mmCIF file of C-alpha atoms in Angstrom:
data_model
loop_
_atom_site.group_PDB
_atom_site.id
_atom_site.type_symbol
_atom_site.label_atom_id
_atom_site.label_comp_id
_atom_site.label_asym_id
_atom_site.label_seq_id
_atom_site.Cartn_x
_atom_site.Cartn_y
_atom_site.Cartn_z
ATOM 1 C CA UNK A 99 -1.650 -8.550 5.134
ATOM 2 C CA UNK A 100 -0.830 -8.715 1.409
ATOM 3 C CA UNK A 101 0.719 -6.997 -1.595
ATOM 4 C CA UNK A 102 -0.919 -7.778 -4.957
ATOM 5 C CA UNK A 103 0.465 -6.555 -8.296
ATOM 6 C CA UNK A 104 -1.634 -6.521 -11.461
ATOM 7 C CA UNK A 105 -0.012 -6.159 -14.884
ATOM 8 C CA UNK A 106 -0.465 -6.553 -18.618
ATOM 9 C CA UNK A 107 1.725 -7.899 -21.399
ATOM 10 C CA UNK A 108 0.632 -5.573 -24.187
ATOM 11 C CA UNK A 109 -2.055 -3.066 -25.100
ATOM 12 C CA UNK A 110 -4.918 -2.133 -22.800
ATOM 13 C CA UNK A 111 -6.581 -5.355 -21.659
ATOM 14 C CA UNK A 112 -8.266 -3.748 -18.661
ATOM 15 C CA UNK A 113 -5.611 -3.783 -15.935
ATOM 16 C CA UNK A 114 -6.638 -0.442 -14.430
ATOM 17 C CA UNK A 115 -10.320 -1.379 -14.449
ATOM 18 C CA UNK A 116 -9.483 -4.753 -12.857
ATOM 19 C CA UNK A 117 -7.330 -3.035 -10.227
ATOM 20 C CA UNK A 118 -10.080 -0.505 -9.405
ATOM 21 C CA UNK A 119 -12.672 -3.265 -9.278
ATOM 22 C CA UNK A 120 -10.463 -5.362 -6.997
ATOM 23 C CA UNK A 121 -9.822 -2.462 -4.628
ATOM 24 C CA UNK A 122 -13.541 -1.653 -4.469
ATOM 25 C CA UNK A 123 -14.516 -5.258 -3.669
ATOM 26 C CA UNK A 124 -11.489 -6.258 -1.583
ATOM 27 C CA UNK A 125 -12.515 -8.051 1.644
ATOM 28 C CA UNK A 126 -9.814 -6.389 3.785
ATOM 29 C CA UNK A 127 -8.703 -2.765 4.319
ATOM 30 C CA UNK A 128 -6.835 -1.855 1.127
ATOM 31 C CA UNK A 129 -5.228 0.931 -0.872
ATOM 32 C CA UNK A 130 -4.671 1.023 -4.638
ATOM 33 C CA UNK A 131 -1.225 2.130 -5.820
ATOM 34 C CA UNK A 132 -1.245 3.441 -9.410
ATOM 35 C CA UNK A 133 2.319 2.481 -10.313
ATOM 36 C CA UNK A 134 2.435 2.237 -14.114
ATOM 37 C CA UNK A 135 5.863 3.676 -15.049
ATOM 38 C CA UNK A 136 4.429 4.910 -18.363
ATOM 39 C CA UNK A 137 2.037 7.168 -16.447
ATOM 40 C CA UNK A 138 -0.992 6.596 -14.268
ATOM 41 C CA UNK A 139 -4.606 6.679 -15.473
ATOM 42 C CA UNK A 140 -6.519 6.826 -12.208
ATOM 43 C CA UNK A 141 -6.143 10.568 -11.618
ATOM 44 C CA UNK A 142 -7.773 11.284 -14.976
ATOM 45 C CA UNK A 143 -10.422 8.555 -14.805
ATOM 46 C CA UNK A 144 -11.871 8.499 -11.331
ATOM 47 C CA UNK A 145 -13.564 11.410 -9.518
ATOM 48 C CA UNK A 146 -12.777 12.237 -5.915
ATOM 49 C CA UNK A 147 -15.233 11.286 -3.187
ATOM 50 C CA UNK A 148 -16.744 14.802 -3.276
ATOM 51 C CA UNK A 149 -17.277 14.600 -7.037
ATOM 52 C CA UNK A 150 -14.336 16.856 -7.827
ATOM 53 C CA UNK A 151 -10.975 15.957 -9.336
ATOM 54 C CA UNK A 152 -8.132 14.213 -7.571
ATOM 55 C CA UNK A 153 -5.039 16.223 -6.643
ATOM 56 C CA UNK A 154 -2.339 15.266 -9.209
ATOM 57 C CA UNK A 155 0.400 16.549 -6.892
ATOM 58 C CA UNK A 156 -0.411 13.952 -4.247
ATOM 59 C CA UNK A 157 0.590 10.390 -4.879
ATOM 60 C CA UNK A 158 3.477 8.412 -6.280
ATOM 61 C CA UNK A 159 5.772 11.288 -7.301
ATOM 62 C CA UNK A 160 6.322 12.700 -3.792
ATOM 63 C CA UNK A 161 6.866 9.168 -2.500
ATOM 64 C CA UNK A 162 9.532 8.342 -5.082
ATOM 65 C CA UNK A 163 11.131 11.767 -4.654
ATOM 66 C CA UNK A 164 11.612 11.230 -0.923
ATOM 67 C CA UNK A 165 12.504 7.532 -1.215
ATOM 68 C CA UNK A 166 16.259 8.171 -1.005
ATOM 69 C CA UNK A 167 15.724 8.929 2.676
ATOM 70 C CA UNK A 168 13.653 5.784 3.107
ATOM 71 C CA UNK A 169 9.909 5.254 3.078
ATOM 72 C CA UNK A 170 7.420 3.922 5.596
ATOM 73 C CA UNK A 171 3.993 2.425 5.106
ATOM 74 C CA UNK A 172 2.530 5.442 6.892
ATOM 75 C CA UNK A 173 3.993 7.738 4.236
ATOM 76 C CA UNK A 174 2.327 5.689 1.522
ATOM 77 C CA UNK A 175 -1.061 6.050 3.212
ATOM 78 C CA UNK A 176 -0.517 9.804 3.675
ATOM 79 C CA UNK A 177 -0.445 10.162 -0.106
ATOM 80 C CA UNK A 178 -3.715 8.283 -0.610
ATOM 81 C CA UNK A 179 -6.904 10.033 -1.681
ATOM 82 C CA UNK A 180 -10.452 8.731 -1.408
ATOM 83 C CA UNK A 181 -12.321 8.350 -4.688
ATOM 84 C CA UNK A 182 -16.044 8.036 -5.390
ATOM 85 C CA UNK A 183 -17.177 4.778 -3.836
ATOM 86 C CA UNK A 184 -14.741 5.010 -0.924
ATOM 87 C CA UNK A 185 -11.612 3.370 -2.364
ATOM 88 C CA UNK A 186 -8.269 4.810 -1.254
ATOM 89 C CA UNK A 187 -5.935 5.497 -4.186
ATOM 90 C CA UNK A 188 -2.333 6.696 -4.492
ATOM 91 C CA UNK A 189 -2.266 8.501 -7.840
ATOM 92 C CA UNK A 190 0.418 7.686 -10.382
ATOM 93 C CA UNK A 191 3.089 9.495 -12.335
ATOM 94 C CA UNK A 192 2.544 11.904 -15.208
ATOM 95 C CA UNK A 193 4.764 9.958 -17.589
ATOM 96 C CA UNK A 194 7.836 7.750 -18.142
ATOM 97 C CA UNK A 195 10.291 10.599 -17.591
ATOM 98 C CA UNK A 196 9.340 10.792 -13.927
ATOM 99 C CA UNK A 197 9.615 7.013 -13.668
ATOM 100 C CA UNK A 198 13.185 6.876 -14.944
ATOM 101 C CA UNK A 199 14.237 9.727 -12.666
ATOM 102 C CA UNK A 200 13.011 7.779 -9.637
ATOM 103 C CA UNK A 201 15.842 5.238 -9.928
ATOM 104 C CA UNK A 202 16.215 3.165 -6.728
ATOM 105 C CA UNK A 203 13.120 4.781 -5.264
ATOM 106 C CA UNK A 204 11.047 1.910 -6.669
ATOM 107 C CA UNK A 205 12.797 -0.583 -4.400
ATOM 108 C CA UNK A 206 12.124 1.569 -1.332
ATOM 109 C CA UNK A 207 8.485 1.886 -2.406
ATOM 110 C CA UNK A 208 8.156 -1.897 -2.678
ATOM 111 C CA UNK A 209 9.541 -2.337 0.833
ATOM 112 C CA UNK A 210 7.189 0.303 2.232
ATOM 113 C CA UNK A 211 4.171 -1.153 0.449
ATOM 114 C CA UNK A 212 4.918 -4.618 1.765
ATOM 115 C CA UNK A 213 5.364 -3.129 5.232
ATOM 116 C CA UNK A 214 1.800 -1.832 5.323
ATOM 117 C CA UNK A 215 0.750 -5.300 6.353
ATOM 118 C CA UNK A 216 2.519 -4.897 9.677
ATOM 119 C CA UNK A 217 1.204 -1.510 10.843
ATOM 120 C CA UNK A 218 -1.337 -0.640 13.525
ATOM 121 C CA UNK A 219 -4.093 -1.023 10.917
ATOM 122 C CA UNK A 220 -2.887 -3.765 8.542
ATOM 123 C CA UNK A 221 -3.622 -2.734 4.974
ATOM 124 C CA UNK A 222 -3.435 -4.716 1.773
ATOM 125 C CA UNK A 223 -1.866 -2.937 -1.202
ATOM 126 C CA UNK A 224 -3.101 -3.496 -4.744
ATOM 127 C CA UNK A 225 -0.705 -2.277 -7.432
ATOM 128 C CA UNK A 226 -1.677 -1.275 -10.953
ATOM 129 C CA UNK A 227 1.726 -2.020 -12.477
ATOM 130 C CA UNK A 228 0.774 -1.434 -16.122
ATOM 131 C CA UNK A 229 2.883 -3.127 -18.760
ATOM 132 C CA UNK A 230 5.777 -5.075 -17.255
ATOM 133 C CA UNK A 231 8.855 -6.664 -18.815
ATOM 134 C CA UNK A 232 11.858 -8.436 -17.298
ATOM 135 C CA UNK A 233 13.813 -5.156 -17.196
ATOM 136 C CA UNK A 234 10.999 -2.998 -15.797
ATOM 137 C CA UNK A 235 12.145 -0.244 -13.429
ATOM 138 C CA UNK A 236 9.469 -1.216 -10.899
ATOM 139 C CA UNK A 237 10.038 -4.973 -10.973
ATOM 140 C CA UNK A 238 10.590 -4.953 -7.195
ATOM 141 C CA UNK A 239 6.873 -4.200 -6.760
ATOM 142 C CA UNK A 240 6.160 -7.560 -8.364
ATOM 143 C CA UNK A 241 8.989 -9.502 -6.785
ATOM 144 C CA UNK A 242 7.886 -8.367 -3.310
ATOM 145 C CA UNK A 243 4.233 -9.206 -4.000
ATOM 146 C CA UNK A 244 2.310 -12.045 -2.444
ATOM 147 C CA UNK A 245 0.337 -12.438 -5.675
ATOM 148 C CA UNK A 246 1.020 -11.339 -9.252
ATOM 149 C CA UNK A 247 -1.919 -11.124 -11.649
ATOM 150 C CA UNK A 248 -1.537 -10.882 -15.418
ATOM 151 C CA UNK A 249 -4.685 -9.464 -17.034
ATOM 152 C CA UNK A 250 -5.198 -10.294 -20.695
ATOM 153 C CA UNK A 251 -7.843 -10.296 -23.396
ATOM 154 C CA UNK A 252 -8.840 -13.623 -24.895
ATOM 155 C CA UNK A 253 -7.878 -12.908 -28.528
ATOM 156 C CA UNK A 254 -4.994 -14.833 -30.081
ATOM 157 C CA UNK A 255 -2.483 -11.967 -30.256
ATOM 158 C CA UNK A 256 -3.048 -10.992 -26.614
ATOM 159 C CA UNK A 257 -2.696 -14.581 -25.427
ATOM 160 C CA UNK A 258 0.564 -15.067 -27.319
ATOM 161 C CA UNK A 259 2.037 -11.910 -25.791
ATOM 162 C CA UNK A 260 0.818 -12.918 -22.335
ATOM 163 C CA UNK A 261 2.313 -16.394 -22.663
ATOM 164 C CA UNK A 262 5.715 -14.980 -23.595
ATOM 165 C CA UNK A 263 5.557 -12.457 -20.758
ATOM 166 C CA UNK A 264 4.828 -15.203 -18.241
ATOM 167 C CA UNK A 265 7.795 -17.230 -19.472
ATOM 168 C CA UNK A 266 10.107 -14.242 -19.054
ATOM 169 C CA UNK A 267 8.749 -13.118 -15.707
ATOM 170 C CA UNK A 268 8.912 -16.592 -14.200
ATOM 171 C CA UNK A 269 12.652 -16.255 -13.760
ATOM 172 C CA UNK A 270 12.652 -12.505 -13.109
ATOM 173 C CA UNK A 271 10.289 -12.789 -10.136
ATOM 174 C CA UNK A 272 12.128 -15.541 -8.292
ATOM 175 C CA UNK A 273 13.465 -14.373 -4.946
ATOM 176 C CA UNK A 274 16.736 -15.138 -3.280
ATOM 177 C CA UNK A 275 15.102 -17.881 -1.208
ATOM 178 C CA UNK A 276 13.825 -19.563 -4.369
ATOM 179 C CA UNK A 277 10.186 -18.623 -3.790
ATOM 180 C CA UNK A 278 7.843 -17.089 -6.337
ATOM 181 C CA UNK A 279 4.794 -14.918 -5.729
ATOM 182 C CA UNK A 280 1.506 -16.694 -6.364
ATOM 183 C CA UNK A 281 1.211 -15.951 -10.066
ATOM 184 C CA UNK A 282 -1.796 -16.316 -12.306
ATOM 185 C CA UNK A 283 -4.035 -14.885 -15.005
ATOM 186 C CA UNK A 284 -7.377 -13.142 -15.253
ATOM 187 C CA UNK A 285 -8.837 -13.373 -18.747
ATOM 188 C CA UNK A 286 -11.198 -10.674 -20.023
ATOM 189 C CA UNK A 287 -13.593 -11.818 -22.721
ATOM 190 C CA UNK A 288 -17.115 -12.468 -23.923
ATOM 191 C CA UNK A 289 -18.728 -14.858 -21.396
ATOM 192 C CA UNK A 290 -20.910 -16.290 -24.160
ATOM 193 C CA UNK A 291 -17.885 -17.718 -25.948
ATOM 194 C CA UNK A 292 -15.250 -20.280 -24.974
ATOM 195 C CA UNK A 293 -12.317 -18.060 -25.962
ATOM 196 C CA UNK A 294 -11.561 -17.042 -22.378
ATOM 197 C CA UNK A 295 -11.449 -20.626 -21.122
ATOM 198 C CA UNK A 296 -9.210 -21.629 -24.012
ATOM 199 C CA UNK A 297 -6.921 -18.647 -23.345
ATOM 200 C CA UNK A 298 -6.617 -19.588 -19.674
ATOM 201 C CA UNK A 299 -5.739 -23.173 -20.621
ATOM 202 C CA UNK A 300 -2.942 -21.966 -22.924
ATOM 203 C CA UNK A 301 -1.502 -19.657 -20.273
ATOM 204 C CA UNK A 302 -1.611 -22.073 -17.344
ATOM 205 C CA UNK A 303 0.176 -24.602 -19.565
ATOM 206 C CA UNK A 304 3.276 -22.381 -19.321
ATOM 207 C CA UNK A 305 3.985 -24.128 -16.022
ATOM 208 C CA UNK A 306 2.431 -25.456 -12.850
ATOM 209 C CA UNK A 307 3.225 -22.181 -11.126
ATOM 210 C CA UNK A 308 0.742 -20.238 -13.311
ATOM 211 C CA UNK A 309 -2.755 -20.263 -11.824
ATOM 212 C CA UNK A 310 -6.157 -19.511 -13.296
ATOM 213 C CA UNK A 311 -7.617 -16.672 -11.223
ATOM 214 C CA UNK A 312 -10.852 -16.384 -13.202
ATOM 215 C CA UNK A 313 -12.751 -14.454 -15.875
ATOM 216 C CA UNK A 314 -14.102 -10.945 -16.272
ATOM 217 C CA UNK A 315 -16.578 -9.925 -18.965
ATOM 218 C CA UNK A 316 -16.229 -7.101 -21.455
ATOM 219 C CA UNK A 317 -18.776 -4.815 -19.791
ATOM 220 C CA UNK A 318 -18.774 -1.162 -20.850
ATOM 221 C CA UNK A 319 -21.505 -0.190 -18.405
ATOM 222 C CA UNK A 320 -19.743 -1.818 -15.481
ATOM 223 C CA UNK A 321 -16.374 -0.312 -16.357
ATOM 224 C CA UNK A 322 -18.003 3.100 -16.691
ATOM 225 C CA UNK A 323 -18.590 3.140 -12.951
ATOM 226 C CA UNK A 324 -14.848 3.669 -12.531
ATOM 227 C CA UNK A 325 -14.930 6.614 -14.928
ATOM 228 C CA UNK A 326 -17.498 8.466 -12.874
ATOM 229 C CA UNK A 327 -20.454 7.391 -15.022
ATOM 230 C CA UNK A 328 -23.790 7.233 -13.272
ATOM 231 C CA UNK A 329 -24.930 3.627 -13.412
ATOM 232 C CA UNK A 330 -28.133 2.379 -11.861
ATOM 233 C CA UNK A 331 -27.410 -0.433 -9.426
ATOM 234 C CA UNK A 332 -23.681 -0.845 -10.272
ATOM 235 C CA UNK A 333 -23.576 -3.913 -8.049
ATOM 236 C CA UNK A 334 -25.791 -5.650 -10.595
ATOM 237 C CA UNK A 335 -23.558 -5.034 -13.614
ATOM 238 C CA UNK A 336 -21.952 -8.080 -15.207
ATOM 239 C CA UNK A 337 -18.485 -6.775 -14.302
ATOM 240 C CA UNK A 338 -19.192 -6.458 -10.589
ATOM 241 C CA UNK A 339 -21.092 -9.744 -10.388
ATOM 242 C CA UNK A 340 -18.223 -11.644 -12.019
ATOM 243 C CA UNK A 341 -15.702 -9.541 -10.123
ATOM 244 C CA UNK A 342 -16.853 -10.769 -6.732
ATOM 245 C CA UNK A 343 -15.701 -14.304 -7.472
ATOM 246 C CA UNK A 344 -12.425 -13.158 -9.066
ATOM 247 C CA UNK A 345 -11.578 -10.837 -6.182
ATOM 248 C CA UNK A 346 -12.339 -13.540 -3.623
ATOM 249 C CA UNK A 347 -9.927 -15.835 -5.472
ATOM 250 C CA UNK A 348 -7.217 -13.159 -5.613
ATOM 251 C CA UNK A 349 -7.574 -12.350 -1.911
ATOM 252 C CA UNK A 350 -7.314 -16.023 -0.982
ATOM 253 C CA UNK A 351 -4.209 -16.435 -3.156
ATOM 254 C CA UNK A 352 -2.577 -13.304 -1.751
ATOM 255 C CA UNK A 353 -3.085 -14.475 1.815
ATOM 256 C CA UNK A 354 -1.874 -18.007 1.101
ATOM 257 C CA UNK A 355 1.591 -19.431 0.837
ATOM 258 C CA UNK A 356 4.187 -18.418 -1.740
ATOM 259 C CA UNK A 357 5.014 -20.836 -4.528
ATOM 260 C CA UNK A 358 8.059 -23.080 -4.688
ATOM 261 C CA UNK A 359 7.354 -24.472 -8.150
ATOM 262 C CA UNK A 360 9.909 -24.207 -10.924
ATOM 263 C CA UNK A 361 9.525 -21.411 -13.442
#
């Protein structure tokens, strides 16, 4: 199966919403790993399947704490909780202090997450990696991924930051065998304007290894579904309708071959 990491370059372009949307629409068994080192948002945003709150003591912290003794894919799944809508989620850290204390635990987590694809019930892992730089403590979660997805808004400042982040990460993500994860962008913007298409063109021009994974609209009603808001016919919101095509593209990329192109 596959490991997919979603990230941003700056600000809040909608990575967590895109990750939740992807996990909800994913065509294979999947679990969402809230792995933003600055602190996870899912535990505060999404209600549990019974309408209550998620347990903040279950999730990434116990995994990273025990990682010195090694981690298995089964341990990752043991920390997952089911949220409203049926998605399995491993809740994130409380803040950056816990992230720094984890040290080499991130590498063990990446190995365990990638290993979920080889268990009795193969499971894809979608990672909300938050903001990522070349020196990020959790870079192994991207380097081990089958697909890396940079989510950005279509405005000029966001595109410039995203372009620079792609240039830096191109070298940082290369593996010892010379391969790169399938790497591309999802642009969030107003579908009535051409800004998103223009942003994608600028970002894919960074190099042939950067792919265009599609567009998502700015849709408050659709995003509210992942905050526990009651929305009539959520499957008909603009976000979900556009998301089906984007998620299908991401799943196909994640289950395809790794890249050999220069970065």
